[in-house]
XYZ file of C-alpha atoms in Angstrom:
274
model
C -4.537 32.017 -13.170
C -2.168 33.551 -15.761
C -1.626 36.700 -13.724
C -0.318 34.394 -10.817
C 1.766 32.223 -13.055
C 3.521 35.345 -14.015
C 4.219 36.688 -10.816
C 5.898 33.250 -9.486
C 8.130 33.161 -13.014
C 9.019 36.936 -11.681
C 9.445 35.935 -8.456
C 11.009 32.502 -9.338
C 14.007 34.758 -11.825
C 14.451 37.684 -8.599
C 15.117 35.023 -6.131
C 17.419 33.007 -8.569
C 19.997 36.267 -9.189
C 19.643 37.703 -5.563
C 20.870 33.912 -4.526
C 23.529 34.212 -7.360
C 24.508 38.028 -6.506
C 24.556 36.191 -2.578
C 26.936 33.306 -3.503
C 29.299 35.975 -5.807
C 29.288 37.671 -2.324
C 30.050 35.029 -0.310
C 32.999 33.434 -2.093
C 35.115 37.223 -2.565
C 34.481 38.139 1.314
C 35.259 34.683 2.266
C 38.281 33.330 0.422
C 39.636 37.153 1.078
C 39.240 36.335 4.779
C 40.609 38.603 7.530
C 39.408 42.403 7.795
C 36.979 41.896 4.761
C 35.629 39.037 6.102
C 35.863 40.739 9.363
C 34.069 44.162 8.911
C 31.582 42.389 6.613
C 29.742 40.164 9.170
C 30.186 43.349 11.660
C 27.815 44.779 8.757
C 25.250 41.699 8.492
C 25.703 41.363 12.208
C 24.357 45.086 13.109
C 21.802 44.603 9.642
C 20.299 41.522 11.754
C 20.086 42.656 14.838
C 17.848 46.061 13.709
C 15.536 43.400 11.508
C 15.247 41.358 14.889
C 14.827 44.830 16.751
C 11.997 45.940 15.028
C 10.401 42.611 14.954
C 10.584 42.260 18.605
C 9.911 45.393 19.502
C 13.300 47.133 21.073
C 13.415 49.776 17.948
C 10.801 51.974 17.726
C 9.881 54.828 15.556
C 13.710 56.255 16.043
C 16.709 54.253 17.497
C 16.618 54.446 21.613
C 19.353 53.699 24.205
C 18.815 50.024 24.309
C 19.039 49.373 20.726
C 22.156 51.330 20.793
C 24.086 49.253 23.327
C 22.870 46.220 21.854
C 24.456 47.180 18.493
C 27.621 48.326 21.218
C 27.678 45.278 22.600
C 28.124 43.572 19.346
C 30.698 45.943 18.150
C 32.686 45.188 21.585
C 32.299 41.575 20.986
C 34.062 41.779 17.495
C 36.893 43.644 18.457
C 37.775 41.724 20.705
C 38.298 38.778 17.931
C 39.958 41.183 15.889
C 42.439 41.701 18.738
C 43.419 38.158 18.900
C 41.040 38.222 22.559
C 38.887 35.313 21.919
C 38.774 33.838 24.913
C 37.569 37.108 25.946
C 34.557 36.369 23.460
C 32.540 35.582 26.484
C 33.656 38.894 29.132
C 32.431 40.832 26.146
C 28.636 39.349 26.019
C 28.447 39.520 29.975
C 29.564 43.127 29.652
C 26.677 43.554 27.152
C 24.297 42.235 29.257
C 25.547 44.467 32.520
C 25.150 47.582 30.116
C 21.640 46.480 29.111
C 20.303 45.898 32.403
C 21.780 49.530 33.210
C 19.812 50.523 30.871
C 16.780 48.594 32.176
C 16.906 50.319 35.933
C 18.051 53.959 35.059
C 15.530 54.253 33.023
C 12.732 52.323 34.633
C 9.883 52.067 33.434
C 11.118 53.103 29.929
C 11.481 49.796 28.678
C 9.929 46.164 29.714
C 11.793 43.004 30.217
C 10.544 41.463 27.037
C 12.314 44.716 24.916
C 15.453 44.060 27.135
C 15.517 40.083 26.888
C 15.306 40.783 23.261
C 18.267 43.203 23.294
C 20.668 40.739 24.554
C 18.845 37.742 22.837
C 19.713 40.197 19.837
C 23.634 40.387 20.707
C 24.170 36.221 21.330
C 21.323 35.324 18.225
C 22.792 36.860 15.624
C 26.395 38.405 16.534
C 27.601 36.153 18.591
C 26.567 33.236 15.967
C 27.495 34.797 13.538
C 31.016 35.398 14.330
C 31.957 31.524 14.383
C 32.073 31.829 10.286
C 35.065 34.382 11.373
C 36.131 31.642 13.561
C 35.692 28.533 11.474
C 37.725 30.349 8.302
C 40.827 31.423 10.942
C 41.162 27.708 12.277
C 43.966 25.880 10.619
C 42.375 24.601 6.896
C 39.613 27.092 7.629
C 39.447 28.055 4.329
C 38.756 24.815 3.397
C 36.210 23.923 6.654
C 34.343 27.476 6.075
C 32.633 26.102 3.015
C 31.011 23.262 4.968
C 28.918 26.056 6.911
C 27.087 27.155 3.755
C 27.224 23.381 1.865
C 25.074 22.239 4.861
C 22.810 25.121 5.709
C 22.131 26.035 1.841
C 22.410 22.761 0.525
C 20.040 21.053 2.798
C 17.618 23.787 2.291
C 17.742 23.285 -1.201
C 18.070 19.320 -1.579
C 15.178 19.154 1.018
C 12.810 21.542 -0.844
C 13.511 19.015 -4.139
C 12.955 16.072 -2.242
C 10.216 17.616 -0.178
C 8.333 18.506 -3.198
C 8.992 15.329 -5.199
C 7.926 12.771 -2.336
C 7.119 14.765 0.720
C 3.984 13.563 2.690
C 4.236 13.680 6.246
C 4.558 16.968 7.403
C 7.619 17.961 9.930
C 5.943 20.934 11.837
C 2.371 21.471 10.716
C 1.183 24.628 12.651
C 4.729 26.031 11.748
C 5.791 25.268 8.647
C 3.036 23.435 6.744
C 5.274 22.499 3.567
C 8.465 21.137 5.336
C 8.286 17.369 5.353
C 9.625 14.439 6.967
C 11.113 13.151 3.342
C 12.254 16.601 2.480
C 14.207 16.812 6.193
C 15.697 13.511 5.262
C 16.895 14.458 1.427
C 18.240 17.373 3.129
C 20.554 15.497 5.687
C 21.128 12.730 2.862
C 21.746 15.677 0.122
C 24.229 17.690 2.489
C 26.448 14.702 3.883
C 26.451 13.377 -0.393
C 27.451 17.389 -0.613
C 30.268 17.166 1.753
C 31.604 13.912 -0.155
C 31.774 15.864 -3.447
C 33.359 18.597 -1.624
C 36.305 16.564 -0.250
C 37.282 14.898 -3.170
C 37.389 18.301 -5.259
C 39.936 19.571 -2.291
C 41.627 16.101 -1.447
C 40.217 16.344 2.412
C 38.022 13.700 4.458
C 35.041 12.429 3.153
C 33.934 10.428 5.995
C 34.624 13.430 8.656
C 33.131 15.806 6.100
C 29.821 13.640 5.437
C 29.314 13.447 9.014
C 30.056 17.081 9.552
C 27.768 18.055 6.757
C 25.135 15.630 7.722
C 25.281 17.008 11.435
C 25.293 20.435 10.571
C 21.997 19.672 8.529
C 19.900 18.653 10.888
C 20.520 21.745 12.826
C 20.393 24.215 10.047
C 16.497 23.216 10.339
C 15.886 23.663 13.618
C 17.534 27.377 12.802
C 15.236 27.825 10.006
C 12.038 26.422 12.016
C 13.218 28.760 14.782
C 13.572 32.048 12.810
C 9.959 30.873 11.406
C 8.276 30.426 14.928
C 9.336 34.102 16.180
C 8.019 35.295 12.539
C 5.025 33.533 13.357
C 5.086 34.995 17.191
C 5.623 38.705 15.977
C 3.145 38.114 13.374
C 5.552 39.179 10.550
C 5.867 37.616 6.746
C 9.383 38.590 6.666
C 12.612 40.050 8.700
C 13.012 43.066 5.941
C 13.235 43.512 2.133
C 17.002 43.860 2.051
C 17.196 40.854 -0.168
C 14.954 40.725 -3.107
C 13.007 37.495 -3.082
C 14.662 36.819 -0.172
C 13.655 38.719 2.770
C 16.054 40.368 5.394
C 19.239 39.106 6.219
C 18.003 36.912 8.936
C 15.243 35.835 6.178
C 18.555 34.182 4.226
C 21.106 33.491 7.010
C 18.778 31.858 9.865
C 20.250 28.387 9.185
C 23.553 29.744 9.023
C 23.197 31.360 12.353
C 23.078 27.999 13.924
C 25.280 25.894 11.737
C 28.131 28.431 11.535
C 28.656 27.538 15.883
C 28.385 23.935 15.395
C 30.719 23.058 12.438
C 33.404 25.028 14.145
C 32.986 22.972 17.241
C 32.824 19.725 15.279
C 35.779 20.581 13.144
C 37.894 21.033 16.542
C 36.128 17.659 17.576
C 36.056 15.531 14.794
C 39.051 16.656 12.238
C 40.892 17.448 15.859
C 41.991 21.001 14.887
């Protein structure tokens, strides 16, 4: 009806400037780099973790113990990049686990091992992930490599929901996602690695190592989105928040990312052999 045509145009116009306002965001905090870059995934780190709190039960009506040291274990995890400590990336998240399972036996039977496998999932999901954009942008060129984080999660997300709704037939997960398609999966891998192409001849780099990474980095950007959809779907939730108009919550926007953001900076070390 007309009343529903108007509320998708509305819809349609919010999502289209929050993804602008998004983008505007992305490109000062990432070509600034270091402690703006650095205190403003701490932000969308600890923002994430509460939406995946609440949605998995760890933060209640008020914020408890165990929410607290998960959002501590985070913060420990960061400094210790910002201190030049990464290979002590890893003493950090065991530490966070230790402290969360002190908080699971002195305060038995306060909290149950689903809140406290969430706590931790909460610290290695979306810190830990998060933190290899930080990563990626301080390798050597990772100003240029950074970019192929978003050009493969956001890209392939948008080239396969073009493709997907020109040609797309056979569906990719049915009982999870309903509209993704097989076509739109492949315009997405096909659209990012064509992406990555464009991208190295506007900055003089690879194409063939940035197709692949691109093209790589695509595939699992959807298993990240699929993933952030199943635990909506487990929890029973629409969205993570309504931090981002049209959007959703941070993890609503950034679930690809999550999981691309670890693998291009591993493939960048292996492939451009940083």
């Amino acid at each position: 009806s007309l009343w529903r045509r108007e509320r998708g145009i509305i819809m349609f116009k919010t999502r289209l400037i929050s993804g602008i306002l998004l983008v505007i965001a992305a490109l000062l905090t990432i070509i600034s780099g270091g402690y703006v870059l650095f205190f403003t995934l701490v932000c969308i780190s600890l923002i994430g973790m509460q939406e995946l709190y609440k949605a998995m039960g760890v933060h209640g009506e008020s914020t408890g113990l165990l929410e607290i040291i998960g959002y501590l274990g985070a913060i420990l995890y960061y400094v210790s990049l910002l201190l030049g400590f990464e290979s002590y990336g890893l003493m950090t998240v065991l530490v966070s686990l230790i402290l969360i399972m002190f908080v699971y036996v002195f305060t038995y039977p306060k909290y149950n091992a689903h809140q406290i496998m969430s706590a931790f999932f909460g610290v290695v999901y979306v810190a830990v992930m998060l933190s290899f954009i930080l990563l990626t942008r301080n390798l050597p060129d990772g100003k240029f490599i950074v970019w192929l984080i978003f050009l493969c999660s956001w890209g392939c997300d948008t080239c396969a929901y073009c493709v997907g709704m020109l040609i797309g037939k056979h569906k990719m997960a049915p009982v999870l996602s309903p509209k993704k398609s097989v076509e739109g999966g492949i315009g997405g891998v096909v659209g990012a690695g064509l992406l990555g192409v464009i991208y190295a001849a506007a900055i003089q780099g690879p194409m063939v190592e940035y197709a692949v990474i691109c093209g790589i980095g695509a595939l699992i950007s959807m298993v990240g989105d699929l993933a952030a959809s199943a635990i909506k779907r487990n929890q029973g939730i629409k969205d993570y928040g309504k931090l981002i108009p049209g959007h959703g919550g941070i993890l609503d926007r950034f679930d690809s990312v999550i999981f691309t953001a670890p693998v291009i900076y591993y493939l960048a070390k292996i492939i451009l052999g940083i």
